[in-house]
Coordinates of C-alpha atoms (C1' of nucleotides) in Angstrom, one line a residue:
Chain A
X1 CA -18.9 6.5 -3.6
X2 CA -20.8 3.3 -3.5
X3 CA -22.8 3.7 -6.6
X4 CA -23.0 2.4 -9.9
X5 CA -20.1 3.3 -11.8
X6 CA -22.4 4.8 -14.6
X7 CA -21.1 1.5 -17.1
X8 CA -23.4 -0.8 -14.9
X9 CA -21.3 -4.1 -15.6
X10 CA -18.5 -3.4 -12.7
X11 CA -19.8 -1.7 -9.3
X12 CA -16.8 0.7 -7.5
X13 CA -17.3 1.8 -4.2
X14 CA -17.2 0.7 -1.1
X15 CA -17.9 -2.9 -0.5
X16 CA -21.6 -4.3 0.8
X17 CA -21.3 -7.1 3.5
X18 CA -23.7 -9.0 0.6
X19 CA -20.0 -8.8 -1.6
X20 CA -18.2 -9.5 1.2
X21 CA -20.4 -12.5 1.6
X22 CA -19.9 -13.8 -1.6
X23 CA -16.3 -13.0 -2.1
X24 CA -15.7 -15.0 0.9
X25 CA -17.6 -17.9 0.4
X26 CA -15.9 -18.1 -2.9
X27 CA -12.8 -18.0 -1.2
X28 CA -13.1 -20.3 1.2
X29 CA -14.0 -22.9 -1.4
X30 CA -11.6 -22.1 -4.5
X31 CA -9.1 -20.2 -2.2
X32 CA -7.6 -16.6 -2.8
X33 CA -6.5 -16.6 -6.5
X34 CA -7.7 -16.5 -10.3
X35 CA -9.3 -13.0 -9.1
X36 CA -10.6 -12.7 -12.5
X37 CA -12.8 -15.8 -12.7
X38 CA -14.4 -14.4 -9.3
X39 CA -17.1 -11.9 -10.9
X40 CA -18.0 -15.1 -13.3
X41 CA -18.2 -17.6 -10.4
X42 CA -20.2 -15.8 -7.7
X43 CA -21.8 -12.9 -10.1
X44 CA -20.4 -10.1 -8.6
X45 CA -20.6 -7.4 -9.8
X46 CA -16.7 -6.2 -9.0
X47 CA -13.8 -6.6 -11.6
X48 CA -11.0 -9.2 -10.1
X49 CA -8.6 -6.5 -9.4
X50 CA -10.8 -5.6 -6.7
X51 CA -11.9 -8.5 -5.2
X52 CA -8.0 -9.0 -4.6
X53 CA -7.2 -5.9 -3.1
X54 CA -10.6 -6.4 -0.8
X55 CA -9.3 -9.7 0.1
X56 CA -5.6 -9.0 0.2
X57 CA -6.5 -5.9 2.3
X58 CA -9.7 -6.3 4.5
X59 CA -10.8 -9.8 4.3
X60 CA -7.9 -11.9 4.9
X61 CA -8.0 -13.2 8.2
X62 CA -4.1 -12.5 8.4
X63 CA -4.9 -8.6 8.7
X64 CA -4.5 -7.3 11.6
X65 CA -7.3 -4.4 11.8
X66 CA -6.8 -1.5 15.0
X67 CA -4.7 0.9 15.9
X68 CA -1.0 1.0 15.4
X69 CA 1.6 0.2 18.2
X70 CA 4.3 1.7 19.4
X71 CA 6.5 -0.9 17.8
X72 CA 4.8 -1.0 14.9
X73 CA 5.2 2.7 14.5
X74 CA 8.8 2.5 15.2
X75 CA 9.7 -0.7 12.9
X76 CA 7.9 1.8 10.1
X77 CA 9.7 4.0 10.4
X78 CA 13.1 2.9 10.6
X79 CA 12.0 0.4 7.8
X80 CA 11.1 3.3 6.0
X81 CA 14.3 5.3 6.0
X82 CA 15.9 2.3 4.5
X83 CA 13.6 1.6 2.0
X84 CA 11.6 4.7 0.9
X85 CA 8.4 4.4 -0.1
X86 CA 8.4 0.6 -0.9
X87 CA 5.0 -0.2 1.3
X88 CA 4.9 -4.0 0.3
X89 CA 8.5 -4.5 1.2
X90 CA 8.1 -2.6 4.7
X91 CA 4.2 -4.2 5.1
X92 CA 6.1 -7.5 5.0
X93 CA 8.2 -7.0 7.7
X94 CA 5.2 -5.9 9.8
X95 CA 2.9 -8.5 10.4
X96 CA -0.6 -8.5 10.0
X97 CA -0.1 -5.1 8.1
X98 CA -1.0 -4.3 4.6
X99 CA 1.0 -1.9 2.2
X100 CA -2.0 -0.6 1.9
X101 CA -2.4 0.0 5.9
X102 CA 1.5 0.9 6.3
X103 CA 0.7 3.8 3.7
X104 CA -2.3 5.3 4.9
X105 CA -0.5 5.2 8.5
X106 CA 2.6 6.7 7.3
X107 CA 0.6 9.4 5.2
X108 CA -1.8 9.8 7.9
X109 CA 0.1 9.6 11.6
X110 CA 3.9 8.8 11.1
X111 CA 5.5 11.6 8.9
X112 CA 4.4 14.4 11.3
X113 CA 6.5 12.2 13.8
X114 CA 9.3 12.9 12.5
X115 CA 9.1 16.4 12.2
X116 CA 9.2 16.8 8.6
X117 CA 5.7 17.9 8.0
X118 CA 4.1 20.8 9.3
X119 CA 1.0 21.3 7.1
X120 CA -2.2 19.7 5.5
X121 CA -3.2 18.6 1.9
X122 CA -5.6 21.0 0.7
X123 CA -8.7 19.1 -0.6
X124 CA -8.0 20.7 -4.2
X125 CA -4.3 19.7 -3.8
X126 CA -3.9 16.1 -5.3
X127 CA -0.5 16.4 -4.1
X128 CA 0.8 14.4 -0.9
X129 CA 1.2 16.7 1.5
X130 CA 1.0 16.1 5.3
X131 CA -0.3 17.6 7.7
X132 CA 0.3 19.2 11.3
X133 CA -1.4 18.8 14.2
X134 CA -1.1 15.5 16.6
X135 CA -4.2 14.1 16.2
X136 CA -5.6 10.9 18.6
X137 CA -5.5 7.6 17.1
X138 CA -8.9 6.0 15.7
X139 CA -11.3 3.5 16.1
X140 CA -10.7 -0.2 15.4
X141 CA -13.5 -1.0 12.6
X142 CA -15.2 -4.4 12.3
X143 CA -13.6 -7.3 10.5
X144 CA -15.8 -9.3 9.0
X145 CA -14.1 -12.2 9.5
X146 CA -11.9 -12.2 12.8
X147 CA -12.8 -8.8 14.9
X148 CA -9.6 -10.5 17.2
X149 CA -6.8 -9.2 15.0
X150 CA -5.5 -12.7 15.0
X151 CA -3.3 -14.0 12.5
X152 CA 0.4 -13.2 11.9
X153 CA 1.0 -12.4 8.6
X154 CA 5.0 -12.7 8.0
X155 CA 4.6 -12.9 4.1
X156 CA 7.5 -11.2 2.3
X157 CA 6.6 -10.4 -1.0
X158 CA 8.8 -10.9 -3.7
X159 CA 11.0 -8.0 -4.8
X160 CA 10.0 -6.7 -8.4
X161 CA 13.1 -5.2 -10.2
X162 CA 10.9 -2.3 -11.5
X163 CA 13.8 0.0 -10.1
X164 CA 16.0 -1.3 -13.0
X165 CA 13.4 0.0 -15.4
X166 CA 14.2 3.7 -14.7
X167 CA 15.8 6.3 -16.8
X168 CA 18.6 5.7 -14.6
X169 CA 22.7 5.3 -16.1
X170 CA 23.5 1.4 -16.3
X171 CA 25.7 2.1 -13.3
X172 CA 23.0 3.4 -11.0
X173 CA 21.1 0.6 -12.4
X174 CA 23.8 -2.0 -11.5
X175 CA 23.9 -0.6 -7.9
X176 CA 19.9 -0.5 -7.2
X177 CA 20.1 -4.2 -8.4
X178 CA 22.9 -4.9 -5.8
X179 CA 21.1 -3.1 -3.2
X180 CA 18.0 -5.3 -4.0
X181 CA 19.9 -8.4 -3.4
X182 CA 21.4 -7.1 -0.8
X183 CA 17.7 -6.4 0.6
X184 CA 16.0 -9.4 -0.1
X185 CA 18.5 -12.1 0.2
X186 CA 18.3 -13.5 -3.2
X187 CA 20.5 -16.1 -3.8
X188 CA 24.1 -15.6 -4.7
X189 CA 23.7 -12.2 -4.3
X190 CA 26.1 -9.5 -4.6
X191 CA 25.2 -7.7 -1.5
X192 CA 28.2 -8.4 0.6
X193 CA 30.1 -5.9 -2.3
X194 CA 27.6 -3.6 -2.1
X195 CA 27.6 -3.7 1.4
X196 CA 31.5 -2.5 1.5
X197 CA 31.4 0.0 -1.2
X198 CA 28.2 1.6 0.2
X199 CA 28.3 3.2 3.5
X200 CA 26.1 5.5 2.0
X201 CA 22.9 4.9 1.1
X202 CA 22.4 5.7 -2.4
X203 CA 20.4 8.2 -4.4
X204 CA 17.4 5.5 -5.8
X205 CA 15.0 6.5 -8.4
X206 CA 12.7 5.5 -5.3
X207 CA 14.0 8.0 -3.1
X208 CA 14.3 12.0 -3.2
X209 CA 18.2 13.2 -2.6
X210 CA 16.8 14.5 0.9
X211 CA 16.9 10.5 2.0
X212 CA 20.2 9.6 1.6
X213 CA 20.1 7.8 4.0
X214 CA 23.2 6.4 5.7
X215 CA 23.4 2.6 6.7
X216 CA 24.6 3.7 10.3
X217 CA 22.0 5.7 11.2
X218 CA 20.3 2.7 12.3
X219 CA 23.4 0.8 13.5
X220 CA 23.8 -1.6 10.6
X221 CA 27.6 -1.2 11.0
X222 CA 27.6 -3.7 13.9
X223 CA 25.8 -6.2 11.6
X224 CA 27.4 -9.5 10.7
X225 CA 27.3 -9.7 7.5
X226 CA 27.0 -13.2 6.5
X227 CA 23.7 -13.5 5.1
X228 CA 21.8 -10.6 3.5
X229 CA 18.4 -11.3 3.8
X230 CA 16.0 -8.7 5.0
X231 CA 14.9 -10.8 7.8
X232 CA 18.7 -10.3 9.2
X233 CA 18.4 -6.6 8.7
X234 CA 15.1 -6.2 10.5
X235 CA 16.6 -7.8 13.5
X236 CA 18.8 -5.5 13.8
X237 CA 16.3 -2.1 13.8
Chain B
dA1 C1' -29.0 22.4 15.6
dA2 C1' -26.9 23.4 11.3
dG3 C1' -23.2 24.3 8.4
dT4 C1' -18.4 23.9 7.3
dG5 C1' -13.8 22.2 7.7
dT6 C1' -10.7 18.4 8.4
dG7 C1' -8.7 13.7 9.1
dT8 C1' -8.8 9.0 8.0
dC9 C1' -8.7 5.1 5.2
dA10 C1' -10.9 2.0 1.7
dA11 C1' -10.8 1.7 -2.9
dC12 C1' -9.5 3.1 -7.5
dC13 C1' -6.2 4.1 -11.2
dG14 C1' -2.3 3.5 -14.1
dC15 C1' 1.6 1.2 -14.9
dA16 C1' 4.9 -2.6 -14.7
dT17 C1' 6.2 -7.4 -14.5
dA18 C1' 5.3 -12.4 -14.8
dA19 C1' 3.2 -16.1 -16.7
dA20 C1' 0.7 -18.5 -20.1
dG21 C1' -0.6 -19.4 -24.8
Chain C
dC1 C1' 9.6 -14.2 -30.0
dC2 C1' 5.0 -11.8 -29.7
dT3 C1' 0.5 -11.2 -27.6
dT4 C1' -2.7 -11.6 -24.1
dT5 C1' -4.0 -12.2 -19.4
dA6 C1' -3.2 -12.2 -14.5
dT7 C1' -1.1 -10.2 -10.7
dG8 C1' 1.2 -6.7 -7.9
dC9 C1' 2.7 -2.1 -6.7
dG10 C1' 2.7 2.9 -5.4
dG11 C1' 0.2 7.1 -5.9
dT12 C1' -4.1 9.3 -5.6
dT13 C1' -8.9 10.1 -4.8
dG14 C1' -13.2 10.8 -2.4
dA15 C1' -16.8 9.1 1.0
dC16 C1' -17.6 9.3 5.5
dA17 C1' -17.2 10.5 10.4
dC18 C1' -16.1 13.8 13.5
dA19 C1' -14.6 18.4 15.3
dC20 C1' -15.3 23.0 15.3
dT21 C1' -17.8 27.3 14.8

DNA sequence: AAGTGTGTCAACCGCATAAAG
DNA sequence: CCTTTATGCGGTTGACACACT
């Protein structure tokens, strides 16, 4: 990539430092936001959508850029057999990682780890498929901004509902919304009932049958169950 | 050294939701 | 309400670097 994108008016691609430059020194000025306006503003040559997801993702001081650790890999994973495949919600509880990163780490390093993949994606294969071998981590790359991998970033990002918008049965629907209280602490929510009547993890349009996952697999039996917020939850992994 | 295969990860795409008008 | 615009998410792609032959 890196070329013109044949229409001329948006470029795609990998980002030049000169964009970089420019997305930054808007940013610092207007702050991160109205991604839209951006391409007006500075003139470049990117649609909004991606100036976001090069900030949110590479720019922002508050990612963490390097290899993974230990604990990060563990918190992933354990995070991830509660949630599924819900990057943002798990990036949050990881700081300094994107969903973006989490992904691509989980894709890449962490579901060989657990033994549940055993062969590669074929380059003609658009499936998600893992692969096999252990493989050494990589290289840290250059941030642009802060090459320390300083910041924190302890955001969590608010929970959409798009699970509610499945083809699931009103009742499964009534239980993912539970669960989602439940997981994110929202306010009067009904997670301490969802909490009794599921021991079991279960079956989300977000996760294949094979996760059924159950809630004492990672010990949240012992929790206190006075608040529900995710934060309490993580504690506990 | 050159050609080929493979792994990694930045970025794109399509869709959904939220907010604004 | 309805429409439009902005933002966010997860899945997927493809460029690039490196390993292997």
């Amino acid at each position: 990539m890196g070329a013109e994108a044949g229409e001329s008016l948006h470029r795609k691609g990998l980002w030049t430092e000169e964009e970089d430059r420019l997305l930054l020194d808007h940013i610092r000025v207007h702050g991160p936001g109205r991604w839209n306006r951006i391409p007006k503003f500075t003139g470049l040559r990117r649609h909004g959508k991606s100036c976001r997801l090069r900030w949110l993702n590479y720019l922002s001081p508050a990612v963490k850029r390097g290899k993974f650790s230990e604990e990060e890999d563990d918190l992933i994973v354990r995070l991830h057999k509660l949630l599924g495949n819900r990057w943002s919600l798990i990036a949050g509880r990881v700081p300094g990682r994107t969903d973006n990163q989490v992904k691509n780490h989980w894709n890449t390093h962490l579901f060989k780890k657990l033994g549940t993949g055993n062969f590669k994606r074929p380059r003609s294969d658009p499936k998600p498929e893992y692969r096999a071998q252990e493989e050494q981590e990589t290289t840290d790359h250059h941030h642009p901004i802060n090459d320390s991998n300083a910041g924190n970033c302890d955001r969590l990002p608010p929970c959409r509902s798009t699970m509610s918008n499945t083809s699931a049965d009103d009742a499964e629907v009534g239980d993912v919304l539970m669960r989602e209280n439940f997981l994110t602490g929202s306010e009067g929510s009904d997670g301490e009932e969802w909490m009794r009547d599921h021991r079991v993890w279960l079956g989300s349009p977000m996760l294949s049958s094979d996760r059924y996952f159950e809630l004492s697999n990672v010990g949240l039996e012992d929790l206190v169950i006075d608040s529900y917020s995710l934060d309490q939850m993580w504690r506990h992994l």
